[in-house]
């Protein structure tokens, strides 16, 4: 390994170490003291519940662990948005698991809690796999109720999705393992089957204090909505169990009995290892996001060895379009080429920029993958589309529009990994979040923004400088330097991938060597959803 590779490796590992440090803290939920108090009540923590439920705790894919990070500090914080969402095998079937964390504000729902729950339901609906709710929640966090209650994609959407999934035949199983109050009571009961834990589980529209205030009735919570009441009197719940482990065992037994479904028919052959060890990806990606590199070196470490059949290799070289295999699954890969390349006319083209010929090639390749029923993988390291008179005269807007159209209308599953930059319209054309990738993932040094930090900061600086000039106080060189640094720092914080993860713009920040397993898992669950739709680009024909 040469010096440059050592520098690259250290930079990426340091970025991942920072993320891991945050994740370790997040996994403590509301803190060690609250976890201890929970265990003293005879209850498992949310993560203990998940680990006991799944077949193998080491084979869990967690979605949105960084959601809500730094967002609710004035309210004491909301680690992981107060809810754990994972995809894992339960009784040998891939399931989505949603577990409220009662150590975080008693499992109350913050705005990001709702967003994360909706994302979990979306994954189950897209892939037609069972979803399991481990419910232990005090309901909506009242100080922020105006941000979570009334809008289309707020709290009520959860129950709408319960109903929709039931009509779609998607299995929903809920275990009431703690408090389940008010609107939150509908989620488990709108599931197909509900389990309740004796003594610790309770479910009611209004607790004893509110009942007393509303109608003057004195009643204890256990009699009002405990396990005996809802199992033997109201018939609201379907199974009564003695404790958390028994509830998890019952879920495993119910999941085991689910029948199989028709498959989408995605092609898979025995897995082959990549040409080069995936761990050597750390050596390939430069420390600086502006520095070029050869994207083929990334592909050689992600795809199965000797599986690539590159489409139009000599044409539109700022995008690589290739059929390949990842853990045996057939995929179509569209990747930004980050090194400077020479066009068919001899012109040098910037790496990471999408030119008209590259967009044209990608559009045709997307159509081919849809025709062949091959899932698409987008590897983003893009700074945007080419600009300037030559590009405009060549119809870059038309070519870009065709590519965006093809991405939007694609009916095969799509998976997006931000390995470097994800800027401007390049994000859209390379299947950004708005274009419904089954999973949106990012490597630790990724950046996500409308444009690069230095360019955006310079524009913002000119705006603020002009505003300052209108005042009576002149701006000298020292003040100018301070202002520029302040703007750059502010913008960089918003482009950092940690910010994107906190907003749930990406499902997870992953280590580069995890890329293959995430894509493989994604295609495996997508294989449960045969599509009846046909690829059609409308009036924008290729």
Short mmCIF file of C-alpha atoms in Angstrom, two decimals:
data_model
loop_
_atom_site.label_atom_id
_atom_site.label_comp_id
_atom_site.label_asym_id
_atom_site.label_seq_id
_atom_site.Cartn_x
_atom_site.Cartn_y
_atom_site.Cartn_z
CA UNK A 1 0.00 0.00 0.00
CA UNK A 2 1.43 3.39 -1.01
CA UNK A 3 1.25 6.63 0.99
CA UNK A 4 -1.77 7.99 -0.89
CA UNK A 5 -3.73 4.79 -0.24
CA UNK A 6 -2.80 4.98 3.45
CA UNK A 7 -4.12 8.57 3.62
CA UNK A 8 -7.35 7.57 1.88
CA UNK A 9 -7.85 4.61 4.18
CA UNK A 10 -7.25 6.66 7.34
CA UNK A 11 -9.66 9.41 6.26
CA UNK A 12 -12.52 7.00 5.57
CA UNK A 13 -11.89 4.97 8.73
CA UNK A 14 -11.84 8.15 10.84
CA UNK A 15 -15.15 9.25 9.33
CA UNK A 16 -16.67 5.86 10.14
CA UNK A 17 -15.21 5.92 13.67
CA UNK A 18 -16.98 9.22 14.34
CA UNK A 19 -20.28 7.75 13.18
CA UNK A 20 -19.73 4.61 15.27
CA UNK A 21 -19.14 6.76 18.34
CA UNK A 22 -22.51 8.41 17.83
CA UNK A 23 -24.22 5.08 17.21
CA UNK A 24 -22.83 3.57 20.43
CA UNK A 25 -24.39 6.42 22.39
CA UNK A 26 -27.67 6.20 20.47
CA UNK A 27 -27.97 2.48 21.27
CA UNK A 28 -28.19 3.37 24.98
CA UNK A 29 -31.53 5.03 24.28
CA UNK A 30 -32.53 7.16 27.25
CA UNK A 31 -29.39 6.14 29.14
CA UNK A 32 -28.12 3.37 31.40
CA UNK A 33 -30.21 4.46 34.40
CA UNK A 34 -33.49 4.22 32.46
CA UNK A 35 -32.47 0.90 30.92
CA UNK A 36 -31.81 -0.47 34.42
CA UNK A 37 -35.17 0.82 35.66
CA UNK A 38 -36.91 -0.87 32.72
CA UNK A 39 -35.26 -4.21 33.48
CA UNK A 40 -36.29 -3.89 37.15
CA UNK A 41 -39.91 -3.79 35.97
CA UNK A 42 -39.35 -7.17 34.30
CA UNK A 43 -39.28 -5.67 30.82
CA UNK A 44 -36.67 -6.06 28.11
CA UNK A 45 -35.25 -3.00 26.38
CA UNK A 46 -36.27 -2.33 22.79
CA UNK A 47 -32.95 -3.64 21.45
CA UNK A 48 -33.11 -6.73 23.68
CA UNK A 49 -36.58 -7.41 22.32
CA UNK A 50 -35.36 -7.17 18.73
CA UNK A 51 -32.34 -9.38 19.42
CA UNK A 52 -34.48 -12.09 21.01
CA UNK A 53 -37.01 -11.96 18.19
CA UNK A 54 -34.69 -12.33 15.20
CA UNK A 55 -33.00 -15.52 14.04
CA UNK A 56 -29.51 -14.01 14.23
CA UNK A 57 -28.79 -10.62 15.90
CA UNK A 58 -25.58 -10.36 13.84
CA UNK A 59 -27.57 -10.38 10.57
CA UNK A 60 -29.76 -7.36 11.17
CA UNK A 61 -30.07 -4.37 8.81
CA UNK A 62 -31.01 -1.27 10.81
CA UNK A 63 -32.78 1.63 9.13
CA UNK A 64 -32.59 5.19 10.43
CA UNK A 65 -30.48 4.71 13.55
CA UNK A 66 -29.25 8.31 13.14
CA UNK A 67 -32.75 9.73 12.58
CA UNK A 68 -33.46 12.70 14.84
CA UNK A 69 -29.80 13.16 15.78
CA UNK A 70 -29.25 16.71 17.17
CA UNK A 71 -32.83 17.64 16.25
CA UNK A 72 -34.58 17.79 19.62
CA UNK A 73 -31.87 18.89 22.03
CA UNK A 74 -34.14 21.52 23.65
CA UNK A 75 -36.49 18.63 24.56
CA UNK A 76 -33.72 16.44 25.95
CA UNK A 77 -32.96 14.67 22.67
CA UNK A 78 -34.61 11.75 20.91
CA UNK A 79 -32.02 9.01 20.17
CA UNK A 80 -32.87 7.05 17.00
CA UNK A 81 -36.11 9.06 16.91
CA UNK A 82 -37.34 6.94 19.83
CA UNK A 83 -37.98 3.86 17.70
CA UNK A 84 -35.87 1.02 16.30
CA UNK A 85 -36.51 -0.20 12.76
CA UNK A 86 -34.72 -3.25 11.40
CA UNK A 87 -35.01 -5.78 8.61
CA UNK A 88 -34.10 -9.30 9.68
CA UNK A 89 -35.02 -12.96 9.45
CA UNK A 90 -37.70 -14.10 11.89
CA UNK A 91 -38.41 -17.83 11.66
CA UNK A 92 -36.46 -17.79 8.36
CA UNK A 93 -38.68 -15.06 6.83
CA UNK A 94 -37.49 -11.52 6.13
CA UNK A 95 -39.56 -9.10 8.21
CA UNK A 96 -39.61 -5.42 9.11
CA UNK A 97 -39.52 -4.92 12.89
CA UNK A 98 -40.59 -1.68 14.58
CA UNK A 99 -39.82 -1.39 18.31
CA UNK A 100 -40.70 1.66 20.44
CA UNK A 101 -37.98 2.62 22.90
CA UNK A 102 -39.72 3.27 26.25
CA UNK A 103 -36.53 4.76 27.73
CA UNK A 104 -36.86 7.76 25.38
CA UNK A 105 -39.69 9.96 26.71
CA UNK A 106 -41.68 6.82 27.58
CA UNK A 107 -41.69 5.88 23.89
CA UNK A 108 -43.54 9.07 22.92
CA UNK A 109 -43.84 9.97 19.25
CA UNK A 110 -41.80 12.91 17.99
CA UNK A 111 -42.21 14.16 14.39
CA UNK A 112 -39.22 12.07 13.28
CA UNK A 113 -40.70 9.04 15.09
CA UNK A 114 -43.69 9.24 12.79
CA UNK A 115 -41.50 9.72 9.72
CA UNK A 116 -39.42 6.68 10.66
CA UNK A 117 -42.51 4.52 11.31
CA UNK A 118 -43.88 5.54 7.92
CA UNK A 119 -40.58 4.57 6.32
CA UNK A 120 -40.80 1.14 7.98
CA UNK A 121 -44.33 0.66 6.66
CA UNK A 122 -43.23 1.83 3.21
CA UNK A 123 -40.53 -0.87 3.13
CA UNK A 124 -43.08 -3.53 4.08
CA UNK A 125 -45.58 -2.29 1.49
CA UNK A 126 -43.05 -2.00 -1.35
CA UNK A 127 -41.66 -5.46 -0.74
CA UNK A 128 -44.79 -7.21 0.58
CA UNK A 129 -43.03 -8.63 3.63
CA UNK A 130 -44.47 -9.02 7.16
CA UNK A 131 -44.14 -6.13 9.62
CA UNK A 132 -43.94 -6.64 13.37
CA UNK A 133 -44.70 -3.87 15.89
CA UNK A 134 -43.27 -4.14 19.42
CA UNK A 135 -45.44 -1.46 21.01
CA UNK A 136 -44.49 0.41 24.18
CA UNK A 137 -45.43 4.06 23.76
CA UNK A 138 -47.03 6.96 25.60
CA UNK A 139 -48.43 8.33 22.33
CA UNK A 140 -47.80 11.72 20.72
CA UNK A 141 -45.21 13.97 22.41
CA UNK A 142 -47.58 16.81 23.28
CA UNK A 143 -45.12 19.76 23.21
CA UNK A 144 -44.64 19.05 19.48
CA UNK A 145 -48.17 17.88 18.66
CA UNK A 146 -48.63 20.62 16.03
CA UNK A 147 -45.77 19.07 14.02
CA UNK A 148 -47.03 15.50 14.08
CA UNK A 149 -50.82 15.37 14.27
CA UNK A 150 -52.65 16.89 11.33
CA UNK A 151 -50.73 16.68 8.04
CA UNK A 152 -50.89 14.02 5.33
CA UNK A 153 -47.69 12.27 6.35
CA UNK A 154 -48.14 12.66 10.10
CA UNK A 155 -49.39 10.34 12.85
CA UNK A 156 -52.72 9.45 11.22
CA UNK A 157 -50.96 8.13 8.12
CA UNK A 158 -49.66 5.23 10.24
CA UNK A 159 -53.20 3.90 10.76
CA UNK A 160 -54.13 4.55 7.14
CA UNK A 161 -51.17 2.36 6.18
CA UNK A 162 -52.32 -0.32 8.65
CA UNK A 163 -55.59 -0.50 6.75
CA UNK A 164 -53.94 -0.41 3.32
CA UNK A 165 -51.47 -3.16 4.19
CA UNK A 166 -54.24 -5.36 5.51
CA UNK A 167 -56.10 -4.99 2.20
CA UNK A 168 -52.86 -5.81 0.34
CA UNK A 169 -52.44 -9.05 2.30
CA UNK A 170 -49.28 -7.87 4.09
CA UNK A 171 -49.09 -9.58 7.49
CA UNK A 172 -48.98 -7.23 10.50
CA UNK A 173 -48.43 -8.58 14.01
CA UNK A 174 -48.32 -6.36 17.09
CA UNK A 175 -47.15 -7.12 20.61
CA UNK A 176 -48.41 -4.73 23.31
CA UNK A 177 -45.45 -4.79 25.68
CA UNK A 178 -46.10 -1.57 27.59
CA UNK A 179 -48.30 1.46 27.52
CA UNK A 180 -50.46 1.98 24.43
CA UNK A 181 -52.48 5.16 24.77
CA UNK A 182 -55.01 7.28 22.85
CA UNK A 183 -54.36 7.38 19.09
CA UNK A 184 -51.45 5.01 19.60
CA UNK A 185 -53.92 2.34 20.66
CA UNK A 186 -55.12 2.00 17.09
CA UNK A 187 -51.81 0.81 15.62
CA UNK A 188 -51.72 -2.63 17.31
CA UNK A 189 -55.45 -3.18 16.99
CA UNK A 190 -55.46 -2.27 13.30
CA UNK A 191 -52.81 -4.97 12.85
CA UNK A 192 -53.96 -8.45 11.87
CA UNK A 193 -53.18 -10.02 15.25
CA UNK A 194 -52.35 -8.54 18.65
CA UNK A 195 -50.49 -10.04 21.59
CA UNK A 196 -50.58 -8.45 25.05
CA UNK A 197 -48.19 -8.99 27.96
CA UNK A 198 -49.70 -9.51 31.43
CA UNK A 199 -49.14 -6.76 34.02
CA UNK A 200 -46.92 -4.60 31.79
CA UNK A 201 -49.06 -4.27 28.66
CA UNK A 202 -52.04 -1.94 28.58
CA UNK A 203 -54.18 -0.36 25.90
CA UNK A 204 -56.88 2.30 26.17
CA UNK A 205 -58.11 5.46 24.47
CA UNK A 206 -57.87 7.37 27.76
CA UNK A 207 -55.98 6.49 30.93
CA UNK A 208 -57.48 6.48 34.43
CA UNK A 209 -56.68 10.14 35.14
CA UNK A 210 -58.36 11.34 31.95
CA UNK A 211 -61.35 9.05 32.52
CA UNK A 212 -61.77 10.57 35.98
CA UNK A 213 -61.53 14.08 34.57
CA UNK A 214 -63.86 13.37 31.64
CA UNK A 215 -66.67 11.31 33.17
CA UNK A 216 -65.87 11.12 36.90
CA UNK A 217 -65.25 7.36 36.92
CA UNK A 218 -62.63 5.92 39.27
CA UNK A 219 -60.89 2.95 37.64
CA UNK A 220 -57.38 1.50 37.73
CA UNK A 221 -55.41 1.23 34.47
CA UNK A 222 -55.13 -2.55 34.73
CA UNK A 223 -58.89 -3.01 34.95
CA UNK A 224 -59.43 -0.28 32.36
CA UNK A 225 -57.19 -1.73 29.68
CA UNK A 226 -54.89 -4.47 30.96
CA UNK A 227 -54.25 -7.94 29.54
CA UNK A 228 -57.10 -9.68 31.39
CA UNK A 229 -59.59 -7.05 30.31
CA UNK A 230 -58.73 -7.10 26.62
CA UNK A 231 -58.20 -10.86 26.38
CA UNK A 232 -61.26 -11.97 28.35
CA UNK A 233 -63.80 -9.12 28.30
CA UNK A 234 -63.38 -6.79 25.31
CA UNK A 235 -61.80 -9.31 22.94
CA UNK A 236 -59.54 -6.55 21.62
CA UNK A 237 -56.39 -8.68 21.80
CA UNK A 238 -55.86 -12.18 20.42
CA UNK A 239 -53.16 -13.68 22.67
CA UNK A 240 -52.24 -13.11 26.32
CA UNK A 241 -48.69 -13.99 27.41
CA UNK A 242 -46.89 -13.76 30.74
CA UNK A 243 -43.80 -11.72 29.79
CA UNK A 244 -41.69 -10.21 27.01
CA UNK A 245 -39.84 -13.43 26.04
CA UNK A 246 -43.18 -15.26 25.75
CA UNK A 247 -44.53 -12.51 23.48
CA UNK A 248 -41.50 -12.77 21.21
CA UNK A 249 -41.78 -16.57 21.13
CA UNK A 250 -45.44 -16.27 20.12
CA UNK A 251 -44.55 -13.88 17.27
CA UNK A 252 -41.92 -16.31 15.97
CA UNK A 253 -44.47 -19.11 16.02
CA UNK A 254 -47.03 -17.03 14.10
CA UNK A 255 -44.50 -15.89 11.49
CA UNK A 256 -43.30 -19.47 10.97
CA UNK A 257 -46.76 -20.49 9.74
CA UNK A 258 -47.05 -17.84 7.00
CA UNK A 259 -47.25 -19.29 3.51
CA UNK A 260 -44.97 -18.32 0.62
CA UNK A 261 -45.83 -15.90 -2.21
CA UNK A 262 -45.10 -15.78 -5.95
CA UNK A 263 -41.69 -14.26 -6.71
CA UNK A 264 -40.67 -11.48 -9.07
CA UNK A 265 -38.15 -13.80 -10.71
CA UNK A 266 -34.94 -11.82 -10.33
CA UNK A 267 -32.02 -13.92 -11.51
CA UNK A 268 -29.58 -15.34 -8.97
CA UNK A 269 -26.65 -17.69 -9.38
CA UNK A 270 -24.11 -18.86 -6.77
CA UNK A 271 -22.20 -15.99 -5.21
CA UNK A 272 -18.64 -15.22 -6.22
CA UNK A 273 -16.29 -12.96 -4.29
CA UNK A 274 -15.21 -9.70 -5.95
CA UNK A 275 -11.96 -9.53 -7.91
CA UNK A 276 -10.44 -7.53 -5.07
CA UNK A 277 -11.29 -7.67 -1.36
CA UNK A 278 -14.12 -5.27 -0.46
CA UNK A 279 -12.06 -4.02 2.47
CA UNK A 280 -9.63 -2.45 -0.01
CA UNK A 281 -12.40 0.03 -0.94
CA UNK A 282 -10.95 2.18 1.84
CA UNK A 283 -7.78 2.62 -0.21
CA UNK A 284 -9.59 3.66 -3.41
CA UNK A 285 -11.77 6.59 -2.36
CA UNK A 286 -9.70 9.80 -2.08
CA UNK A 287 -9.64 11.84 1.11
CA UNK A 288 -10.72 14.94 -0.82
CA UNK A 289 -14.19 14.80 -2.38
CA UNK A 290 -12.85 16.96 -5.25
CA UNK A 291 -10.06 14.56 -6.19
CA UNK A 292 -10.65 12.22 -9.18
CA UNK A 293 -10.32 8.44 -9.07
CA UNK A 294 -11.17 5.50 -11.32
CA UNK A 295 -14.65 4.18 -10.51
CA UNK A 296 -13.82 0.82 -12.12
CA UNK A 297 -11.67 0.18 -9.05
CA UNK A 298 -14.80 0.53 -6.91
CA UNK A 299 -16.79 -1.80 -9.16
CA UNK A 300 -14.06 -4.45 -9.01
CA UNK A 301 -14.54 -4.51 -5.23
CA UNK A 302 -18.37 -4.57 -5.21
CA UNK A 303 -19.36 -6.88 -8.06
CA UNK A 304 -18.84 -10.64 -8.30
CA UNK A 305 -15.59 -11.42 -10.14
CA UNK A 306 -15.81 -11.56 -13.96
CA UNK A 307 -19.53 -10.74 -13.92
CA UNK A 308 -19.50 -7.35 -15.67
CA UNK A 309 -20.81 -6.88 -19.21
CA UNK A 310 -20.35 -3.18 -19.87
CA UNK A 311 -22.92 -1.45 -22.05
CA UNK A 312 -21.62 1.19 -24.55
CA UNK A 313 -18.20 1.33 -22.88
CA UNK A 314 -16.67 3.80 -25.33
CA UNK A 315 -19.66 6.16 -25.39
CA UNK A 316 -20.70 8.68 -22.72
CA UNK A 317 -17.81 7.70 -20.50
CA UNK A 318 -18.62 9.97 -17.53
CA UNK A 319 -21.24 7.35 -16.66
CA UNK A 320 -20.45 3.65 -16.43
CA UNK A 321 -23.39 1.41 -17.36
CA UNK A 322 -22.84 -2.28 -16.84
CA UNK A 323 -24.66 -5.52 -16.19
CA UNK A 324 -23.09 -7.39 -13.30
CA UNK A 325 -23.78 -9.64 -10.34
CA UNK A 326 -23.73 -8.80 -6.66
CA UNK A 327 -23.78 -11.80 -4.32
CA UNK A 328 -25.13 -13.76 -7.27
CA UNK A 329 -28.01 -11.37 -8.06
CA UNK A 330 -28.13 -9.93 -11.57
CA UNK A 331 -28.04 -6.11 -11.47
CA UNK A 332 -27.70 -3.17 -13.82
CA UNK A 333 -25.23 -0.64 -12.42
CA UNK A 334 -25.11 3.07 -13.29
CA UNK A 335 -22.06 4.69 -11.73
CA UNK A 336 -20.47 8.12 -12.07
CA UNK A 337 -16.95 7.86 -13.48
CA UNK A 338 -14.83 10.22 -11.40
CA UNK A 339 -11.65 10.33 -13.45
CA UNK A 340 -11.16 12.74 -16.37
CA UNK A 341 -12.06 10.94 -19.61
CA UNK A 342 -11.73 11.61 -23.32
CA UNK A 343 -14.93 11.83 -25.38
CA UNK A 344 -15.43 10.25 -28.81
CA UNK A 345 -14.48 13.62 -30.37
CA UNK A 346 -11.22 13.82 -28.42
CA UNK A 347 -12.51 16.38 -25.92
CA UNK A 348 -11.53 15.95 -22.26
CA UNK A 349 -14.55 15.60 -19.94
CA UNK A 350 -14.68 16.25 -16.19
CA UNK A 351 -15.21 13.24 -13.93
CA UNK A 352 -18.38 13.26 -11.83
CA UNK A 353 -20.20 15.48 -14.35
CA UNK A 354 -23.04 14.06 -16.46
CA UNK A 355 -22.71 15.02 -20.15
CA UNK A 356 -25.41 14.68 -22.79
CA UNK A 357 -24.00 11.50 -24.30
CA UNK A 358 -23.73 9.88 -20.86
CA UNK A 359 -27.35 10.78 -20.03
CA UNK A 360 -28.47 9.34 -23.39
CA UNK A 361 -26.60 6.11 -22.70
CA UNK A 362 -28.05 5.79 -19.17
CA UNK A 363 -31.60 6.30 -20.48
CA UNK A 364 -31.22 3.44 -22.96
CA UNK A 365 -29.60 1.21 -20.35
CA UNK A 366 -32.44 1.79 -17.86
CA UNK A 367 -34.93 0.79 -20.57
CA UNK A 368 -32.95 -2.40 -21.25
CA UNK A 369 -32.87 -3.36 -17.55
CA UNK A 370 -36.63 -2.88 -17.30
CA UNK A 371 -37.13 -5.05 -20.38
CA UNK A 372 -34.96 -7.80 -18.88
CA UNK A 373 -36.37 -7.57 -15.32
CA UNK A 374 -33.01 -6.65 -13.84
CA UNK A 375 -32.84 -4.46 -10.67
CA UNK A 376 -30.89 -1.20 -10.92
CA UNK A 377 -28.04 -0.02 -8.68
CA UNK A 378 -26.95 3.63 -8.75
CA UNK A 379 -23.50 4.53 -7.37
CA UNK A 380 -23.55 8.28 -6.89
CA UNK A 381 -20.50 10.52 -6.94
CA UNK A 382 -21.93 13.31 -9.03
CA UNK A 383 -21.46 17.06 -9.10
CA UNK A 384 -24.29 17.69 -11.60
CA UNK A 385 -24.92 18.06 -15.33
CA UNK A 386 -22.50 19.84 -17.65
CA UNK A 387 -23.18 23.56 -18.12
CA UNK A 388 -22.08 26.18 -20.66
CA UNK A 389 -23.04 27.19 -24.19
CA UNK A 390 -21.69 24.05 -25.84
CA UNK A 391 -23.67 21.81 -23.52
CA UNK A 392 -26.82 23.90 -23.90
CA UNK A 393 -26.56 23.95 -27.70
CA UNK A 394 -26.10 20.18 -27.62
CA UNK A 395 -29.41 19.76 -25.77
CA UNK A 396 -28.15 18.84 -22.29
CA UNK A 397 -31.53 19.76 -20.78
CA UNK A 398 -33.31 17.39 -23.18
CA UNK A 399 -30.86 14.55 -22.55
CA UNK A 400 -31.02 15.11 -18.79
CA UNK A 401 -34.83 15.20 -18.87
CA UNK A 402 -34.90 11.85 -20.68
CA UNK A 403 -32.66 10.28 -18.06
CA UNK A 404 -34.75 11.66 -15.18
CA UNK A 405 -37.88 10.42 -16.96
CA UNK A 406 -36.43 6.93 -17.32
CA UNK A 407 -35.45 6.81 -13.64
CA UNK A 408 -38.88 8.04 -12.55
CA UNK A 409 -40.78 5.52 -14.70
CA UNK A 410 -38.55 2.52 -14.05
CA UNK A 411 -40.59 -0.39 -12.64
CA UNK A 412 -37.73 -2.65 -11.51
CA UNK A 413 -36.39 -2.17 -7.96
CA UNK A 414 -33.77 0.58 -7.62
CA UNK A 415 -31.03 0.91 -5.01
CA UNK A 416 -28.91 4.03 -4.51
CA UNK A 417 -25.58 4.35 -2.72
CA UNK A 418 -23.92 7.76 -2.30
CA UNK A 419 -20.24 6.94 -2.31
CA UNK A 420 -19.05 10.54 -2.69
CA UNK A 421 -20.83 13.70 -3.80
CA UNK A 422 -24.54 13.94 -4.52
CA UNK A 423 -25.17 17.44 -5.83
CA UNK A 424 -27.97 19.23 -7.63
CA UNK A 425 -29.87 17.64 -10.50
CA UNK A 426 -27.25 14.90 -10.53
CA UNK A 427 -28.86 13.59 -7.35
CA UNK A 428 -32.20 13.37 -9.16
CA UNK A 429 -30.89 11.74 -12.35
CA UNK A 430 -28.95 9.19 -10.29
CA UNK A 431 -32.10 8.11 -8.41
CA UNK A 432 -32.12 10.34 -5.36
CA UNK A 433 -34.65 9.90 -2.55
CA UNK A 434 -37.42 11.58 -4.57
CA UNK A 435 -37.24 8.78 -7.18
CA UNK A 436 -38.18 5.94 -4.84
CA UNK A 437 -35.09 3.77 -4.48
CA UNK A 438 -35.92 0.74 -2.35
CA UNK A 439 -32.98 1.79 -0.16
CA UNK A 440 -30.96 5.00 -0.12
CA UNK A 441 -27.58 4.38 1.50
CA UNK A 442 -24.39 6.39 1.95
CA UNK A 443 -20.73 5.86 2.73
CA UNK A 444 -19.29 7.81 5.71
CA UNK A 445 -17.60 10.58 3.68
CA UNK A 446 -20.59 11.28 1.39
CA UNK A 447 -21.96 14.78 0.82
CA UNK A 448 -25.53 15.66 -0.12
CA UNK A 449 -26.53 19.19 -1.23
CA UNK A 450 -27.78 21.37 -4.05
CA UNK A 451 -24.16 22.23 -4.88
CA UNK A 452 -20.63 21.83 -3.53
CA UNK A 453 -19.70 23.60 -0.29
CA UNK A 454 -17.14 26.04 -1.65
CA UNK A 455 -19.34 27.14 -4.56
CA UNK A 456 -22.45 27.54 -2.42
CA UNK A 457 -20.57 29.29 0.37
CA UNK A 458 -19.14 31.75 -2.14
CA UNK A 459 -22.63 32.58 -3.46
CA UNK A 460 -24.00 32.98 0.06
CA UNK A 461 -21.02 35.10 1.03
CA UNK A 462 -21.62 37.50 -1.86
CA UNK A 463 -25.27 37.86 -0.79
CA UNK A 464 -24.40 38.53 2.85
CA UNK A 465 -21.54 40.84 1.88
CA UNK A 466 -23.91 42.92 -0.25
CA UNK A 467 -26.33 43.10 2.67
CA UNK A 468 -23.58 44.26 5.04
CA UNK A 469 -22.47 46.94 2.57
CA UNK A 470 -25.90 48.55 2.78
CA UNK A 471 -25.36 49.19 6.46
CA UNK A 472 -23.22 51.99 7.80
CA UNK A 473 -20.54 49.64 9.15
CA UNK A 474 -17.82 48.98 6.55
CA UNK A 475 -16.47 45.42 6.14
CA UNK A 476 -12.69 45.08 6.29
CA UNK A 477 -10.53 42.11 5.27
CA UNK A 478 -10.59 40.59 8.75
CA UNK A 479 -14.39 40.77 9.06
CA UNK A 480 -14.70 39.41 5.54
CA UNK A 481 -12.58 36.37 6.41
CA UNK A 482 -14.62 35.71 9.57
CA UNK A 483 -17.90 36.04 7.66
CA UNK A 484 -16.71 33.69 4.90
CA UNK A 485 -15.55 31.08 7.43
CA UNK A 486 -18.86 31.28 9.31
CA UNK A 487 -20.89 30.75 6.14
CA UNK A 488 -18.68 27.87 4.97
CA UNK A 489 -18.98 26.11 8.32
CA UNK A 490 -22.76 26.55 8.40
CA UNK A 491 -23.16 25.18 4.89
CA UNK A 492 -20.76 22.27 5.44
CA UNK A 493 -22.76 21.15 8.49
CA UNK A 494 -25.89 20.91 6.34
CA UNK A 495 -24.14 18.98 3.54
CA UNK A 496 -22.55 16.46 5.92
CA UNK A 497 -24.04 13.00 5.52
CA UNK A 498 -24.78 12.88 9.26
CA UNK A 499 -27.26 15.70 8.72
CA UNK A 500 -28.87 13.78 5.86
CA UNK A 501 -29.15 10.68 8.06
CA UNK A 502 -30.72 12.67 10.91
CA UNK A 503 -33.43 13.83 8.49
CA UNK A 504 -33.89 10.27 7.16
CA UNK A 505 -32.89 11.40 3.65
CA UNK A 506 -30.73 8.25 3.65
CA UNK A 507 -31.78 4.99 5.30
CA UNK A 508 -28.35 4.22 6.69
CA UNK A 509 -24.71 5.24 6.62
CA UNK A 510 -22.83 2.04 5.96
CA UNK A 511 -19.26 0.85 5.77
CA UNK A 512 -18.15 0.43 2.14
CA UNK A 513 -17.67 -3.32 2.59
CA UNK A 514 -21.35 -3.63 3.66
CA UNK A 515 -22.56 -2.42 0.25
CA UNK A 516 -22.85 -5.91 -1.24
CA UNK A 517 -24.88 -7.34 1.66
CA UNK A 518 -27.33 -4.40 1.75
CA UNK A 519 -27.98 -4.66 -2.01
CA UNK A 520 -28.35 -8.43 -1.79
CA UNK A 521 -30.84 -8.13 1.09
CA UNK A 522 -32.73 -5.44 -0.82
CA UNK A 523 -33.13 -7.58 -3.92
CA UNK A 524 -34.07 -10.61 -1.82
CA UNK A 525 -37.04 -8.82 -0.24
CA UNK A 526 -37.93 -7.04 -3.51
CA UNK A 527 -38.21 -10.48 -5.09
CA UNK A 528 -41.47 -10.85 -3.13
CA UNK A 529 -43.20 -8.26 -5.33
CA UNK A 530 -43.91 -9.31 -8.92
CA UNK A 531 -44.68 -6.12 -10.85
CA UNK A 532 -47.61 -5.90 -13.25
CA UNK A 533 -46.49 -2.46 -14.45
CA UNK A 534 -44.78 -1.91 -17.79
CA UNK A 535 -41.94 0.53 -18.38
CA UNK A 536 -43.27 3.53 -20.30
CA UNK A 537 -41.61 6.91 -20.69
CA UNK A 538 -44.70 8.64 -22.09
CA UNK A 539 -44.04 11.37 -24.66
CA UNK A 540 -40.31 11.54 -23.89
CA UNK A 541 -39.33 8.62 -26.07
CA UNK A 542 -35.76 7.36 -26.28
#
